[in-house]
Structures are given as structure tokens and as C-alpha cells.
XYZ file of C-alpha atoms in Angstrom:
228
model
C -12.772 12.474 -12.829
C -13.285 10.524 -9.349
C -15.520 8.058 -10.735
C -13.745 6.991 -13.816
C -11.004 4.810 -14.176
C -7.031 5.631 -12.941
C -5.114 6.969 -15.594
C -1.462 6.183 -16.450
C -0.245 9.410 -14.767
C -2.236 8.847 -11.348
C -0.936 5.823 -11.629
C 2.610 7.079 -11.640
C 1.971 9.447 -8.873
C 0.285 6.438 -6.508
C 3.664 4.903 -7.163
C 5.937 8.349 -6.080
C 3.576 8.567 -3.146
C 4.247 5.116 -2.072
C 7.919 5.799 -2.562
C 7.907 8.865 -0.320
C 6.301 6.825 2.138
C 2.596 8.344 2.190
C -0.155 6.866 3.420
C -3.012 5.653 1.053
C -5.355 8.196 2.413
C -2.758 11.316 1.722
C -2.079 9.699 -1.602
C -5.627 9.485 -2.444
C -6.172 13.142 -0.984
C -3.708 14.537 -3.764
C -5.310 12.664 -6.523
C -8.675 13.927 -5.628
C -9.655 10.006 -5.506
C -11.506 7.986 -2.353
C -8.736 6.268 -0.500
C -10.472 2.976 -1.201
C -9.626 3.040 -4.850
C -6.086 3.751 -4.099
C -5.708 0.773 -1.940
C -7.480 -1.720 -4.033
C -5.135 -0.284 -6.607
C -1.964 -1.041 -4.658
C -3.117 -4.467 -3.199
C -4.459 -5.765 -6.605
C -1.230 -4.872 -8.325
C 1.543 -6.213 -6.206
C 1.360 -4.099 -2.753
C 3.177 -1.059 -1.604
C 6.481 -2.949 -2.224
C 6.420 -3.663 -5.409
C 3.613 -1.592 -7.090
C 4.514 -0.762 -10.902
C 2.486 1.700 -12.391
C 3.161 0.381 -15.874
C 2.392 -2.995 -15.565
C -0.836 -2.302 -13.111
C -2.111 -0.063 -16.228
C -1.179 -2.672 -18.702
C -2.958 -5.179 -16.368
C -6.155 -3.039 -15.973
C -6.534 -2.544 -19.776
C -6.195 -6.179 -20.215
C -9.199 -6.749 -17.749
C -11.037 -4.325 -19.244
C -11.104 -5.795 -22.741
C -11.504 -9.564 -21.259
C -14.846 -8.009 -19.459
C -14.783 -10.594 -16.810
C -10.885 -11.185 -15.388
C -10.673 -15.033 -15.183
C -7.377 -14.551 -13.551
C -9.237 -12.459 -10.669
C -9.973 -14.886 -7.441
C -13.599 -14.302 -6.209
C -14.557 -11.732 -8.640
C -17.644 -13.592 -9.868
C -18.458 -13.183 -5.743
C -18.327 -9.801 -5.429
C -20.417 -8.288 -8.142
C -17.654 -5.513 -8.580
C -16.069 -3.892 -11.117
C -13.123 -5.160 -13.669
C -10.133 -6.298 -10.790
C -12.261 -6.285 -7.852
C -11.618 -9.556 -5.877
C -13.876 -10.909 -3.064
C -10.895 -9.949 -0.643
C -11.049 -6.511 -1.371
C -14.816 -6.321 -1.390
C -14.771 -8.286 2.034
C -12.325 -5.983 3.760
C -14.232 -2.840 2.177
C -17.459 -4.185 3.786
C -15.743 -4.672 7.464
C -13.989 -0.744 6.912
C -17.124 0.683 6.061
C -18.631 -1.096 9.634
C -15.870 0.763 11.559
C -13.118 -1.760 11.816
C -9.601 -0.128 10.948
C -8.499 -1.140 7.747
C -5.431 -2.798 8.856
C -7.126 -4.834 11.461
C -9.753 -5.937 8.512
C -6.917 -7.037 6.166
C -5.760 -9.058 8.512
C -8.952 -10.403 9.865
C -9.918 -11.032 5.984
C -6.600 -12.729 5.323
C -7.291 -15.085 7.994
C -10.679 -15.779 7.107
C -9.577 -16.827 3.151
C -6.343 -19.275 4.422
C -6.969 -22.554 3.809
C -6.570 -23.859 7.292
C -7.822 -20.385 9.074
C -4.242 -19.920 10.960
C -1.292 -17.861 10.250
C 2.234 -16.622 12.199
C 2.943 -13.250 12.374
C 5.718 -13.690 9.983
C 3.353 -14.862 7.299
C 1.070 -12.215 7.779
C 3.864 -9.375 7.339
C 4.703 -11.050 4.231
C 1.293 -11.580 2.816
C 0.303 -8.040 3.708
C 3.722 -6.537 2.765
C 3.345 -4.417 6.026
C 5.089 -3.636 9.166
C 5.731 -6.396 11.779
C 4.364 -3.583 14.192
C 1.110 -3.300 12.115
C 0.498 -6.899 12.079
C 0.874 -6.746 15.927
C -1.341 -4.543 16.875
C -3.841 -5.522 14.316
C -4.354 -9.356 15.812
C -4.073 -8.000 19.333
C -7.031 -6.046 18.875
C -8.892 -9.069 16.975
C -8.110 -11.208 19.551
C -9.507 -8.852 22.224
C -12.805 -8.289 20.482
C -12.952 -12.453 19.651
C -12.539 -12.896 16.192
C -9.325 -14.083 16.302
C -7.488 -16.630 18.976
C -3.832 -17.204 19.761
C -2.030 -20.332 19.789
C 1.218 -20.983 20.686
C 3.752 -23.288 18.617
C 5.739 -24.709 21.411
C 8.287 -26.154 19.155
C 9.000 -23.066 17.227
C 8.237 -20.812 20.184
C 5.757 -18.212 17.952
C 2.381 -17.342 18.190
C 0.017 -18.753 15.717
C -3.302 -16.803 14.756
C -6.351 -18.680 14.299
C -9.856 -18.186 12.947
C -11.912 -20.796 13.306
C -15.899 -21.486 13.380
C -16.366 -20.706 17.341
C -14.724 -17.091 16.597
C -18.317 -15.747 15.558
C -19.835 -16.698 18.952
C -17.066 -15.457 21.156
C -17.026 -12.013 19.207
C -20.677 -11.758 20.001
C -20.592 -12.904 23.241
C -17.642 -10.353 24.259
C -19.713 -7.468 22.158
C -22.884 -8.456 24.389
C -20.754 -7.972 27.694
C -19.500 -5.079 26.667
C -22.810 -3.495 25.787
C -24.328 -4.707 29.307
C -21.705 -3.250 31.130
C -22.698 0.374 29.641
C -26.117 -0.630 30.143
C -25.815 -1.377 33.826
C -23.466 2.102 34.342
C -26.392 3.761 32.716
C -28.866 2.495 35.012
C -26.769 2.932 38.084
C -26.053 6.715 37.194
C -29.817 6.752 37.012
C -30.142 5.642 40.372
C -27.669 8.025 41.722
C -29.190 11.105 39.770
C -32.637 9.904 40.954
C -34.969 7.852 38.806
C -37.642 10.664 38.883
C -35.691 13.329 37.544
C -35.516 14.085 33.746
C -31.744 13.061 33.345
C -32.405 9.756 35.404
C -35.587 8.776 33.226
C -33.424 9.256 29.919
C -30.684 7.183 31.505
C -32.841 4.348 32.989
C -34.667 4.047 29.428
C -31.277 3.442 27.592
C -30.188 1.478 30.325
C -33.071 -0.953 30.124
C -33.284 -0.913 25.968
C -29.759 -1.739 25.833
C -29.950 -4.612 28.531
C -32.856 -6.394 26.701
C -31.546 -6.152 23.426
C -28.400 -7.261 24.561
C -30.219 -10.288 26.272
C -31.792 -11.595 23.515
C -28.530 -11.059 21.370
C -26.952 -13.332 23.731
C -29.745 -15.983 23.870
C -30.046 -16.280 20.054
C -25.907 -16.419 20.124
C -26.484 -19.591 22.477
C -29.536 -20.829 20.360
C -27.980 -21.080 16.994
C -24.397 -21.875 18.459
C -24.565 -25.340 17.116
C -24.643 -24.508 13.554
C -21.153 -23.294 13.960
C -19.819 -26.766 15.108
């Protein structure tokens, strides 16, 4: 049943799929389950490299008997089912908002780290993914302002950092990008003629976006002190 708990047979099929190099999405499709169910199952039971179906099944049964899993960090924060962690919950919320899953996993791992910083090698080791996957994710996070890159001159390696100011910079980058779209629409309206139906439509859209992002940037500037 898609809404029920995973059976031991399903967990064995997940392990077989991981061994064959299948993606979470493909494994989920073959099981008739949501992709998020498979990703959560693997993440909280050792990750892709250490997933053991029998151990995972026993751990789930123990958590169900206990009711509230004392050994699961962040469970009280999620309000989710047995085995859900704060990290799982935040990743799922980020994915629902449109962030790619790997990008979300890297971002959340940085957010929940004690110092808000990790090297690429640390991210690879913790998330049990390839260096290429981490590289793509952190580059996107840096581009959108969620993370900044620092250089360790002694070890000659990059360090990826999430600090309080990252939230301000991510809003600023988003508003600039939206403002560019608004101005492009207004320029197109001028070219096509503001009196034409298409010109009017583009002019209204551009003006609306320009006013909204202007308010967003003013609000971000006004409340930036809360992050300091």
C-alpha cells in the first residue's frame, strides 16, 4: 500500500536497486511509492552506501514500539511519523518549493552544522554522494546567495559557509533577477506599442513585478539588522 509502512520485502528491493545504481525515483516507481519515502528510508538508515534492509526493518519496528524515538534528533520539531528527522523535514520542504534535492540536502547539512561551514570533502563524506554532485549543488547555492565560498590558504581548498547574512543576500539576488524580468517585459511593451493588447499585457506585468520586488528589497533592507 503506497500510504503504509515499508515491508521487509520492499526494503530488500530498495537495497537491490541501490546495488544496481538505480536512482531513488526509479526505485520508488518500481515499488509504487513516492520518491520521498525511498529517500527518507535510505537517508535515515545508513545512506546509499551502508543501507541494510534487515537492520532498517528492525530499527523501524523498534521505533514504532517506542512511539516517540528518543534516538532520532529533531523528531519533536517535525511533527512527522516515526523516524522523521528535522533534517528530512526541511529537505522535503525545500524540494517542494522547487529546490533540486541534492542542492537542498547540501544546504540543510550546512544549516544544521555547528559552525555553518564544511569543505566539499566533508559534504561528500557526510551525504555519501559523489564529489561531482556536491560541486554542482554548492555552485548553485553560491550563485543564488544561499552559501558563500571561502578559501583556506593553508590547505588550498574551498570552504562553503552559511551565515546569517546569507538570507539577506539570497533575497537581494532573487529581487534583482525578478527586476530584470520586469524591465525586459516593459521594454518589450514599449517596442510592441503600449497601446496594443500584447503591449498592455506586458506593461501591466512588468509594472506589477517592479513594484512587488521593490517592496521586497525595501523590506529586506529594513529588517536586515535582525540577522546581525
